[in-house]
mmCIF file of C-alpha atoms in Angstrom:
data_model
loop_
_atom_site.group_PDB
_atom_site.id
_atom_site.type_symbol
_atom_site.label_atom_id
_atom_site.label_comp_id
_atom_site.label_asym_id
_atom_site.label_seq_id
_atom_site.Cartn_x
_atom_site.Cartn_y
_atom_site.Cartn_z
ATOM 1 C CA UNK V 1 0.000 0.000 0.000
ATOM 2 C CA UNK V 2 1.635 3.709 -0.772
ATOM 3 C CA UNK V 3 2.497 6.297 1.707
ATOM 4 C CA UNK V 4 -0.240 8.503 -0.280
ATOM 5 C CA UNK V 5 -3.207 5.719 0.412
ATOM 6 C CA UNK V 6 -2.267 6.875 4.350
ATOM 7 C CA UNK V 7 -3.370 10.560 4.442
ATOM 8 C CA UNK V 8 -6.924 10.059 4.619
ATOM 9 C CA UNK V 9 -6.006 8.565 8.612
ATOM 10 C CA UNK V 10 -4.302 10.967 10.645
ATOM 11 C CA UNK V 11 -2.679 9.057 13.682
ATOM 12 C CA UNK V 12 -3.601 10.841 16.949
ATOM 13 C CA UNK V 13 -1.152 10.421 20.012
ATOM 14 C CA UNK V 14 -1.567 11.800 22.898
ATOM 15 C CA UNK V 15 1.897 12.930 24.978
ATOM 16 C CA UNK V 16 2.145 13.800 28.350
ATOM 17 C CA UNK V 17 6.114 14.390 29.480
ATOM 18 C CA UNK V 18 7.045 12.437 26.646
ATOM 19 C CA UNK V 19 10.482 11.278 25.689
ATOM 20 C CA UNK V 20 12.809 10.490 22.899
ATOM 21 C CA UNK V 21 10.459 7.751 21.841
ATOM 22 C CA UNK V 22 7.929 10.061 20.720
ATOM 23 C CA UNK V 23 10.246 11.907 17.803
ATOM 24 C CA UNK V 24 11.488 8.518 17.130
ATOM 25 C CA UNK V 25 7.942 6.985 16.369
ATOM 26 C CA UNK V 26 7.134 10.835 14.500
ATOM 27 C CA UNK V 27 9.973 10.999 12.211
ATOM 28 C CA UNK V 28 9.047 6.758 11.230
ATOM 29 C CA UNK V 29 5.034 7.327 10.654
ATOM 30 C CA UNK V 30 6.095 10.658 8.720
ATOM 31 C CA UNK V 31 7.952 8.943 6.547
ATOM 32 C CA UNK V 32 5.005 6.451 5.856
ATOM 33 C CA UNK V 33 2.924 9.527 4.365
ATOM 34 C CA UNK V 34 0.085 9.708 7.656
ATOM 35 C CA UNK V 35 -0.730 13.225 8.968
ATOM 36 C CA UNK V 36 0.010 13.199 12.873
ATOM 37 C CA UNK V 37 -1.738 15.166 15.262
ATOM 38 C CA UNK V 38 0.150 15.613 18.482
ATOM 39 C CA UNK V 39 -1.741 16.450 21.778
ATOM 40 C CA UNK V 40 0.451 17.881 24.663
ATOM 41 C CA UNK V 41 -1.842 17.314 27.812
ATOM 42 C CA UNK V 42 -0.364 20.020 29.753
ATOM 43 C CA UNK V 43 3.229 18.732 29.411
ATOM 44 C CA UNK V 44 5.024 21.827 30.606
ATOM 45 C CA UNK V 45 7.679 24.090 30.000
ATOM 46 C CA UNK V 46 10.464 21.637 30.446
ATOM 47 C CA UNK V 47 9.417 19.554 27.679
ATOM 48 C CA UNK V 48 8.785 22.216 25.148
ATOM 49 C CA UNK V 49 12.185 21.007 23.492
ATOM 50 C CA UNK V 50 10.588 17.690 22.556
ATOM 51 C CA UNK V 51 7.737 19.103 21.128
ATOM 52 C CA UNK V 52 9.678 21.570 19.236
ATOM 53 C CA UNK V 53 11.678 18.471 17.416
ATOM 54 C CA UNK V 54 8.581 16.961 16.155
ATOM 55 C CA UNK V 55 7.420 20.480 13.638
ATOM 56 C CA UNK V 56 6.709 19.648 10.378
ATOM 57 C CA UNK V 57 4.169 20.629 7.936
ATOM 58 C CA UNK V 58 2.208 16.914 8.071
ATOM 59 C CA UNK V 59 2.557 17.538 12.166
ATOM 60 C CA UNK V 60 -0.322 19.524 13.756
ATOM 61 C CA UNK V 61 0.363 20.031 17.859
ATOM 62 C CA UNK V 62 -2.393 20.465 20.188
ATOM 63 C CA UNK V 63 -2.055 21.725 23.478
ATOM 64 C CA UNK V 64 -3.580 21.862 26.488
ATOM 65 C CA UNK V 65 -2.397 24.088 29.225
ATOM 66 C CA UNK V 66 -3.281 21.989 31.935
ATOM 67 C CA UNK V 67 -3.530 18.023 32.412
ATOM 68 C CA UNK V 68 -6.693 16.862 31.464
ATOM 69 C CA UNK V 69 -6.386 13.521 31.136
ATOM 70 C CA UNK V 70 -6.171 10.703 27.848
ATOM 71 C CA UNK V 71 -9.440 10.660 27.395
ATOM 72 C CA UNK V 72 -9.165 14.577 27.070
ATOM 73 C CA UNK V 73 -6.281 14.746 24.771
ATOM 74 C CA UNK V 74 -7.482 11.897 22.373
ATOM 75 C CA UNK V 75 -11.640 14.604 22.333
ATOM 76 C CA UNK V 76 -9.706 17.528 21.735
ATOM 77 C CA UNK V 77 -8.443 15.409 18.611
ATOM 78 C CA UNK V 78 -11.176 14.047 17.643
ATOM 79 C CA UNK V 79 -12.828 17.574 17.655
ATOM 80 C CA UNK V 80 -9.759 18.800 15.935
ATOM 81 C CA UNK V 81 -10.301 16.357 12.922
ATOM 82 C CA UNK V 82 -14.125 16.375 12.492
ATOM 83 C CA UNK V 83 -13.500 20.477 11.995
ATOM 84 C CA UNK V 84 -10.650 20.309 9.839
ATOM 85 C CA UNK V 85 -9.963 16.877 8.198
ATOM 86 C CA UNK V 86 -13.711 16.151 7.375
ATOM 87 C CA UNK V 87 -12.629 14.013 4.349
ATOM 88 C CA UNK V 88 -10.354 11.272 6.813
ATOM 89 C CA UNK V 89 -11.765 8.069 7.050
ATOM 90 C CA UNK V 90 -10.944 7.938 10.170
ATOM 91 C CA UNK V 91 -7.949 7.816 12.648
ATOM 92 C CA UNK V 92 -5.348 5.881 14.271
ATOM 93 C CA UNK V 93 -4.770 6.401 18.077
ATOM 94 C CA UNK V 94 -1.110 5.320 19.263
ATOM 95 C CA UNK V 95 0.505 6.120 22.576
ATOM 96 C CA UNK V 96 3.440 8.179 23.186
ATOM 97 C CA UNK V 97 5.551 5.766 25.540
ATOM 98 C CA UNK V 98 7.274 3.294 23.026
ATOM 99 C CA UNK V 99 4.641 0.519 23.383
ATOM 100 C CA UNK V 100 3.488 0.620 19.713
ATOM 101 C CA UNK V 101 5.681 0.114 16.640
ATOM 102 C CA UNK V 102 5.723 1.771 13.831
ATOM 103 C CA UNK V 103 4.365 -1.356 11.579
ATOM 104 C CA UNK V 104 1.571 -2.068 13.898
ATOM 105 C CA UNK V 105 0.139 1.038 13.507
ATOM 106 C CA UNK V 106 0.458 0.629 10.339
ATOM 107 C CA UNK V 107 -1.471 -2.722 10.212
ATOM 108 C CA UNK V 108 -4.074 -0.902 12.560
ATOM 109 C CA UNK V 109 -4.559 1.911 9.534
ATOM 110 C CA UNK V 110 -4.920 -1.057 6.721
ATOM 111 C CA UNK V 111 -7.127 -2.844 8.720
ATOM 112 C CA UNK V 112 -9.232 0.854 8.639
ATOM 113 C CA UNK V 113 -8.595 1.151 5.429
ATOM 114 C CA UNK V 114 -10.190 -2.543 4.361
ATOM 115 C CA UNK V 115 -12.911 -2.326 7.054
ATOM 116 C CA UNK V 116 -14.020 1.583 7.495
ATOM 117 C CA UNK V 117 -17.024 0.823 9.084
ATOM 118 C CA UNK V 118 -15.172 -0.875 11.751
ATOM 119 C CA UNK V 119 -13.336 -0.428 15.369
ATOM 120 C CA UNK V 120 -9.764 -1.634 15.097
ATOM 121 C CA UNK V 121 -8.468 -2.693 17.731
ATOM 122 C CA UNK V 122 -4.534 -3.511 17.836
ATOM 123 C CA UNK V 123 -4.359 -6.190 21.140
ATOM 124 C CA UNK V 124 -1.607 -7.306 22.619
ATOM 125 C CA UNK V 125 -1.398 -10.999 23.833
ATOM 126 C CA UNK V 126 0.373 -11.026 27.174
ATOM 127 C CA UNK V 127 2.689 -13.762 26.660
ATOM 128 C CA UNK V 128 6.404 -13.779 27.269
ATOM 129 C CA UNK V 129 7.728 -11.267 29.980
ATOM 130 C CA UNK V 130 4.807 -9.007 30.936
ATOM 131 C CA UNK V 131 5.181 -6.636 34.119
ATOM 132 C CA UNK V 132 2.760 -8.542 36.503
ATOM 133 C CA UNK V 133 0.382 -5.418 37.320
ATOM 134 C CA UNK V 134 -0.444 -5.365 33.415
ATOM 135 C CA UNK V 135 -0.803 -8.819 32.867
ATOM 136 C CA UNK V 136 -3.237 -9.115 35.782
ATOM 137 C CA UNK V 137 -4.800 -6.040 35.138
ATOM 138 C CA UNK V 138 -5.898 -7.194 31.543
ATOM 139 C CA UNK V 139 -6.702 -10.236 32.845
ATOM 140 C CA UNK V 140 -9.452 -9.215 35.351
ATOM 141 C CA UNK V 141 -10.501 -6.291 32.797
ATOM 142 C CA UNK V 142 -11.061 -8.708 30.309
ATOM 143 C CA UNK V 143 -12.850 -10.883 31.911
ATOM 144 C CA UNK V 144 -15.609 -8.494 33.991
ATOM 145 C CA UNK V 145 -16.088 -6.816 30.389
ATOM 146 C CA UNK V 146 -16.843 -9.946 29.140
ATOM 147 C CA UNK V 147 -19.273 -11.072 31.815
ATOM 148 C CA UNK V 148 -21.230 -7.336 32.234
ATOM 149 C CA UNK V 149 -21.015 -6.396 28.476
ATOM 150 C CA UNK V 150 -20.844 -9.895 27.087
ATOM 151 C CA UNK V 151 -17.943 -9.630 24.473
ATOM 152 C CA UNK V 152 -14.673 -10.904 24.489
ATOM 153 C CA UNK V 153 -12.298 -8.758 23.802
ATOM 154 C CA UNK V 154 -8.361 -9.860 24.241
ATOM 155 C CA UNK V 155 -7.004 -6.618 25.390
ATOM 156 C CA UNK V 156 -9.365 -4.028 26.781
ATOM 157 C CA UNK V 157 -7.032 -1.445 27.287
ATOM 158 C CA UNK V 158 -5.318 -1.074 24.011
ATOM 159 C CA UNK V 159 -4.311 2.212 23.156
ATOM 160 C CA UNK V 160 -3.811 1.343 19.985
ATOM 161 C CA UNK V 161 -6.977 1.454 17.712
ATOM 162 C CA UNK V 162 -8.494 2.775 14.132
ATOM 163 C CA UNK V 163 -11.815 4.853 14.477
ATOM 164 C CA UNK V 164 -13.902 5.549 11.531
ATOM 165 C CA UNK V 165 -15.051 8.871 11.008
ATOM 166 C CA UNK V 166 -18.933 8.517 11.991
ATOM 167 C CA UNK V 167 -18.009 6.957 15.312
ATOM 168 C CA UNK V 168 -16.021 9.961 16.310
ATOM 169 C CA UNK V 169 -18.913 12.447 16.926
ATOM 170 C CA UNK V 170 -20.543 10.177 19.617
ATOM 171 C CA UNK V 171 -16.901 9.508 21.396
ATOM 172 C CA UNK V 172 -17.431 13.272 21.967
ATOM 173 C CA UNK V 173 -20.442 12.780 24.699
ATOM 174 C CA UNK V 174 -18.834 10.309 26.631
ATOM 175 C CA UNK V 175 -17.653 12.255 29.705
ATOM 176 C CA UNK V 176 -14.979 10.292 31.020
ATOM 177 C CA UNK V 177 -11.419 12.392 30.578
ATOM 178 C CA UNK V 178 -8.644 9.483 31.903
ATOM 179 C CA UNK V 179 -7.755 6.239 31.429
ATOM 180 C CA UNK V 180 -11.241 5.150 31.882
ATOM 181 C CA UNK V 181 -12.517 6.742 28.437
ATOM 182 C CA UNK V 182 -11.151 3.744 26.218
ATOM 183 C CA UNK V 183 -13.316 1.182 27.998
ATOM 184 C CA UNK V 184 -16.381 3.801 27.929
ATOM 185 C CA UNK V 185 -15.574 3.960 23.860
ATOM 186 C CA UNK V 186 -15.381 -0.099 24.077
ATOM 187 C CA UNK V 187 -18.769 0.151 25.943
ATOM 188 C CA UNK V 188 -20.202 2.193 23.717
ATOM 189 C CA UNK V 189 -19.317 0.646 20.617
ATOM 190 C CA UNK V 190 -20.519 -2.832 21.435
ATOM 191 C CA UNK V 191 -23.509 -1.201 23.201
ATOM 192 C CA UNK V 192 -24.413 0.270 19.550
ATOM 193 C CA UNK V 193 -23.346 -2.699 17.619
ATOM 194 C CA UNK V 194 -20.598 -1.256 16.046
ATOM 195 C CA UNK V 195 -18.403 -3.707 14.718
ATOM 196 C CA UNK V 196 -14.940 -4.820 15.986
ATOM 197 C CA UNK V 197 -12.137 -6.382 14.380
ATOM 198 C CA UNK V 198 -9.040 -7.440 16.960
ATOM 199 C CA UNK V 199 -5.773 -7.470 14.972
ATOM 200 C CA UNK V 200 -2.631 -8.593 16.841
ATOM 201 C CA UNK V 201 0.276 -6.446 17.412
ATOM 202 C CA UNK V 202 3.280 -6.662 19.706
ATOM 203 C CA UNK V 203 3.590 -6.808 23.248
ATOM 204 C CA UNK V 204 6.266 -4.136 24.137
ATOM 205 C CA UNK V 205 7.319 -3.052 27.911
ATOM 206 C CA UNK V 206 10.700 -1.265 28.333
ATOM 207 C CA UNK V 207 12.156 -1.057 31.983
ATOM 208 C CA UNK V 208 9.138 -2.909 33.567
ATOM 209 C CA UNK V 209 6.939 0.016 31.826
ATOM 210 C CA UNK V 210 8.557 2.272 34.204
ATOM 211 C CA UNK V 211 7.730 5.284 31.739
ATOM 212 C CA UNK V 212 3.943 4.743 31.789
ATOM 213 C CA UNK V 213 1.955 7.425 33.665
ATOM 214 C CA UNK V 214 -1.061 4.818 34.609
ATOM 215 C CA UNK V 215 -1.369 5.321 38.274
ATOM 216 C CA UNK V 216 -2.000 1.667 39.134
ATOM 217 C CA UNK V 217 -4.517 2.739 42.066
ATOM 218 C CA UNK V 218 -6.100 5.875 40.865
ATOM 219 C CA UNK V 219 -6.605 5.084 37.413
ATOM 220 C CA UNK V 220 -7.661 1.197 37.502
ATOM 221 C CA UNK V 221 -10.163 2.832 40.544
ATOM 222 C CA UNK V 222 -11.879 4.834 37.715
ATOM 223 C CA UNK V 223 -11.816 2.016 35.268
ATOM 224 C CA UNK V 224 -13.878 -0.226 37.691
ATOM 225 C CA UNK V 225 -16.333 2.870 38.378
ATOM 226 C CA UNK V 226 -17.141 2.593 35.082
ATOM 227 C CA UNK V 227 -18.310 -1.363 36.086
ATOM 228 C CA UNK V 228 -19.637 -0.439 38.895
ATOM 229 C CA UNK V 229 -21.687 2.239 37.293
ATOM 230 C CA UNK V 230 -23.490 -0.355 35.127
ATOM 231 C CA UNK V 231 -23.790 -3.650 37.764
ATOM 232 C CA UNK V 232 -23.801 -1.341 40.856
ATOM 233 C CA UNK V 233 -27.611 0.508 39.998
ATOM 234 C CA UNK V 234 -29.237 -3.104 39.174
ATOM 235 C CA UNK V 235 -27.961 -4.572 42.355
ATOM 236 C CA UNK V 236 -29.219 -1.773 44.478
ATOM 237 C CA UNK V 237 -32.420 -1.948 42.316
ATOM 238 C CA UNK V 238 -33.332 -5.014 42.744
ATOM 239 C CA UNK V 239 -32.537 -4.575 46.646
ATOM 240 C CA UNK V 240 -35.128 -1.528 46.999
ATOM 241 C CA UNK V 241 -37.257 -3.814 44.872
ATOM 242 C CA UNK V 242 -36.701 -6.665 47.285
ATOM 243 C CA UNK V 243 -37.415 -4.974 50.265
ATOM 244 C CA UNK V 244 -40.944 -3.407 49.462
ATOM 245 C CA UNK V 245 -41.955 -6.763 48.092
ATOM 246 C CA UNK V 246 -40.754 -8.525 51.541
ATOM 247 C CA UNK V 247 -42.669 -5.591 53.473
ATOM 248 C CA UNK V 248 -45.776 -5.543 51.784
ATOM 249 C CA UNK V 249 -46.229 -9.285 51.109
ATOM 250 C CA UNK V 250 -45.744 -9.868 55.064
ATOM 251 C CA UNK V 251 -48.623 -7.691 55.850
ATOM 252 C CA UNK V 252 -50.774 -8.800 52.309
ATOM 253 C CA UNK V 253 -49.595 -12.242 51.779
ATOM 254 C CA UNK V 254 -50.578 -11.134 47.810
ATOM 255 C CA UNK V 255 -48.063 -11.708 45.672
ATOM 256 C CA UNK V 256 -49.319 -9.605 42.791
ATOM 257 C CA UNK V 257 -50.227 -6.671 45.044
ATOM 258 C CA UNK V 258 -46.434 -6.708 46.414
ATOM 259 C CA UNK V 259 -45.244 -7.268 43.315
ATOM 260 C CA UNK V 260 -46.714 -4.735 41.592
ATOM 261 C CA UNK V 261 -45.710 -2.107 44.876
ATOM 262 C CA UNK V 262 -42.263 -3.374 44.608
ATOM 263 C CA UNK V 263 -41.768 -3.318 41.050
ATOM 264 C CA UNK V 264 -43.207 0.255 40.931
ATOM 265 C CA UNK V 265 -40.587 1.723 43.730
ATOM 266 C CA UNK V 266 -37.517 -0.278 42.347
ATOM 267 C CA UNK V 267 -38.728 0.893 38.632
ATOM 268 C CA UNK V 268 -38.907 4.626 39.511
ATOM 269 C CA UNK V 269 -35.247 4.398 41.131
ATOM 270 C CA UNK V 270 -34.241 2.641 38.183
ATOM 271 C CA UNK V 271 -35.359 5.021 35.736
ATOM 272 C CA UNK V 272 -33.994 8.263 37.733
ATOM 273 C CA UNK V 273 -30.674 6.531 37.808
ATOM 274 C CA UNK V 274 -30.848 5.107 34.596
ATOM 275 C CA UNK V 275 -31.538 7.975 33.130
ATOM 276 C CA UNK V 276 -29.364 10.495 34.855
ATOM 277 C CA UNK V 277 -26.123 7.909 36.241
ATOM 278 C CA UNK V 278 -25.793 5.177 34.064
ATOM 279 C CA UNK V 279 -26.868 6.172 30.349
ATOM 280 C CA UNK V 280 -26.969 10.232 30.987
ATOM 281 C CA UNK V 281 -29.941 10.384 28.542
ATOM 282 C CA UNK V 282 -30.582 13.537 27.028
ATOM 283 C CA UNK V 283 -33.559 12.534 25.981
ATOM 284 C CA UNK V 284 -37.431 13.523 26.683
ATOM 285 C CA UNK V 285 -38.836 12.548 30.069
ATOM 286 C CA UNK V 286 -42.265 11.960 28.365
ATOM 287 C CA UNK V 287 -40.832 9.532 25.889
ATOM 288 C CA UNK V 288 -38.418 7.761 27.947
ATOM 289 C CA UNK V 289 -41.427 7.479 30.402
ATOM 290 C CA UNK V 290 -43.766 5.475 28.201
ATOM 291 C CA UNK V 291 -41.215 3.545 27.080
ATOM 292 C CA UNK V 292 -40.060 2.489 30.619
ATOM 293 C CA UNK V 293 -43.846 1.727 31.683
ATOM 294 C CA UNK V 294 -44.153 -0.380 28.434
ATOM 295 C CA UNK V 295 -40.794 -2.219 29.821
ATOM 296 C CA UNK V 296 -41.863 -2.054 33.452
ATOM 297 C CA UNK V 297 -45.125 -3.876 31.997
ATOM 298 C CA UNK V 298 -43.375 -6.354 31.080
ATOM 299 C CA UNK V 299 -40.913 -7.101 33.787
ATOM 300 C CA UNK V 300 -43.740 -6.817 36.817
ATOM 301 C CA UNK V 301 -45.924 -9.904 34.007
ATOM 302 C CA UNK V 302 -42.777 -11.371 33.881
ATOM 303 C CA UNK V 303 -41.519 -11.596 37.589
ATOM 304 C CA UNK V 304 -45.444 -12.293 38.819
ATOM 305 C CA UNK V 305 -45.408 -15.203 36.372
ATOM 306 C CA UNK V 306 -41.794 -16.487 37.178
ATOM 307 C CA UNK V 307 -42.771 -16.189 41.516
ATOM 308 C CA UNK V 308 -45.796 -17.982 41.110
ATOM 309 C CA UNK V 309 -43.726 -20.852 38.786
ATOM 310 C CA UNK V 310 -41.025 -21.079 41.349
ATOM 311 C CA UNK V 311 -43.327 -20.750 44.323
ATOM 312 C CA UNK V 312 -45.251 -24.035 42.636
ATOM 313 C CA UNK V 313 -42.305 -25.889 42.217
ATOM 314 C CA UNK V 314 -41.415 -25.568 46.350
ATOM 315 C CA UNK V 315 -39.531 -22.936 46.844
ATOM 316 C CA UNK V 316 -39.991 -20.342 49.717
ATOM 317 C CA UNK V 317 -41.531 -16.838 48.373
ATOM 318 C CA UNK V 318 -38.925 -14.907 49.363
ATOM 319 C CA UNK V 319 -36.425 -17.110 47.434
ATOM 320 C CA UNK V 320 -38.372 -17.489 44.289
ATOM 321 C CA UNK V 321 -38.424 -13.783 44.160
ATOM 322 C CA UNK V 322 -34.631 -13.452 44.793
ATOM 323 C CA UNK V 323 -34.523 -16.199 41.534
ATOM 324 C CA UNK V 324 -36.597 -14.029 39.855
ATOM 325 C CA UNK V 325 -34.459 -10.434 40.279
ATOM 326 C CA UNK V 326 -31.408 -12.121 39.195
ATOM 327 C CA UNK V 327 -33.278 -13.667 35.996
ATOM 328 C CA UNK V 328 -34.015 -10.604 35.406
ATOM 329 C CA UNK V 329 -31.844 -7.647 36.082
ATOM 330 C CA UNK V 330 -29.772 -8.484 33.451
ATOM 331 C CA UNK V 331 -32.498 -8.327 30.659
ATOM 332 C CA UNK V 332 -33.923 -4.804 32.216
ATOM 333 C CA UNK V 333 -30.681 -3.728 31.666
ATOM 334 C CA UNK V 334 -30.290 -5.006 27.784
ATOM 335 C CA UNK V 335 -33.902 -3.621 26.994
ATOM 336 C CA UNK V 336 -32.758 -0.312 28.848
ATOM 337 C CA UNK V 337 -29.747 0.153 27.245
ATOM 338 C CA UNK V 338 -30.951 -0.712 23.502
ATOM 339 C CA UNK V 339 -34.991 0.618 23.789
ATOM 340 C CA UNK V 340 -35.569 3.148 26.988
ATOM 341 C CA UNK V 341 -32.212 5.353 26.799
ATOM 342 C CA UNK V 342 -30.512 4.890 23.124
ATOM 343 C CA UNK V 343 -27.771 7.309 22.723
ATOM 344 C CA UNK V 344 -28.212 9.801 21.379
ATOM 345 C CA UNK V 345 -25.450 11.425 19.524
ATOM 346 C CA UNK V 346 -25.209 15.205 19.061
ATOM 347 C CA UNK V 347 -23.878 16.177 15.327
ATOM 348 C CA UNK V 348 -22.346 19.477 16.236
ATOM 349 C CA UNK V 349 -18.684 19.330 16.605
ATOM 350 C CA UNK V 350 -17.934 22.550 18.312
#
């Protein structure tokens, strides 16, 4: 493929106190023909001689004055591109720290090229000597993504990926700024059925990946928030709508009755958080409303249906409705997600 078939994908790398390795990695995509835009998240002064090196006409530095954050950097890109390379198919995100060689990004931006409908995803495969933080790290990422969001995806926190062009105005919204904002995109894009291709790449660490500014506590802290976000509301859900149940069937002894009081309180929680924690809909109350008492409908027919089947079959009340809410909970959050609060992205870029 020619260096000219590369400058419809400018790679976007985001730099904070970067190194030699960054004008290194520069000077070897520039040669391949790829615009590069450059984001210095509130670097400093002292490294002003680095990104001085890196000036060239295909080279286009952002700064920002402060640190913001990945997440940040890679928006303020994004934003950067939709206003003033319109006609890119899409991008290439690389870090700044060494971990990604020059010909992986470069099989990243074919596999954009062949599949521009596509996330690309360039994941590593932990094998061979991995610092022990990352490799568990990925390990327990990978597998709580795969159990809340139900894909598999071999290494969550790549920072190495191809984004077409139309997904780009939707990464805008989400409002994570760290770390955390690649596994929001990853949410996000499975969430919406975008599609994903996994390519394989290297697995680089240089000095135990001593020159990585992850903060091991801080940062995988916010990158679990963003699990606990999405399990955390069902669980305490279905507790509020365990407890009314238990209260009102002990002075009732009606299931339906109970069920329908419980359901009720644990639905309106669920929709106020839904709505303004988990999803951050922007969209009408009224609509959201009717399409949450269509759903809650559903679920209370459901549950009543699934209590009085378990209840037949021996068990205790209380535990057939603890069967039930875990049955459950996991398809009011599907039908939630995909019917009651779509996102919704906005088209304006500024």
């Amino acid at each position: 493929m020619t260096a000219t078939a590369y400058n419809v994908i400018p790679i976007v790398i985001p730099a904070y106190e970067p190194d030699q390795k960054l004008i290194n990695l520069v000077l070897a995509l520039r040669s391949e023909g790829f615009p590069l835009i450059i984001v210095d998240d509130g670097s400093g002064p002292a490294f002003d001689t680095i990104f001085n090196a890196l000036a060239a006409p295909s080279v286009t530095l952002l700064r920002h004055d402060h640190n913001l954050g990945k997440g940040q950097a890679l928006k303020t890109a994004f934003n950067h591109i939709l206003k003033s390379h319109p006609q890119s198919l899409g991008v290439v995100t690389a870090d700044a720290d060494g971990q990604h060689l020059p010909v992986d990004i470069i099989h990243v931006a074919k596999g954009l090229i062949e599949q521009p409908q596509h996330l690309i995803l360039g994941c590593r495969h932990f094998t061979g000597k991995i610092p022990l933080r990352s490799k568990l790290g990925n390990m327990l990422t990978r597998a709580v993504f795969s159990a809340l969001i139900g894909k598999k995806i071999t290494d969550t926190q790549t920072g190495l990926r191809g984004i077409p062009t139309h997904l780009m105005p939707a990464l805008l919204n989400i409002h994570s700024k760290g770390y955390e904002y690649e596994l929001e995109m990853l949410i996000y894009a499975v969430s919406h059925h975008i599609p994903i291709t996994q390519l394989p790449i290297a697995t680089i660490y240089e000095n135990n990946n001593a020159c990585s500014h992850f903060n091991p506590l801080i940062d995988s802290v916010k990158i679990y928030f963003v699990f606990l976000r999405f399990s955390g509301m069902g669980l305490i859900t279905a507790l509020v709508d365990f407890l009314v149940f238990t209260l009102f069937f002990m002075f009732s002894n009606t299931i339906f009755l109970s069920e329908c009081l419980a359901r009720g309180s644990g639905g309106l929680f669920s929709f106020v958080a839904g709505k303004h924690l988990i999803f951050k809909s922007k969209g009408s109350y009224q609509g959201e409303l009717l399409k949450f008492f269509l759903l809650w409908s559903m679920l209370l027919l459901s549950s009543y249906m699934m209590i009085l089947g378990a209840h037949a079959l021996g068990f205790n009340i209380y535990v057939s409705k603890i069967i039930t809410q875990i049955l459950l909970v996991v398809a009011s959050f599907s039908i939630q997600r995909m019917f009651v609060f779509p996102y919704r992205p906005q088209t304006s870029t500024e």
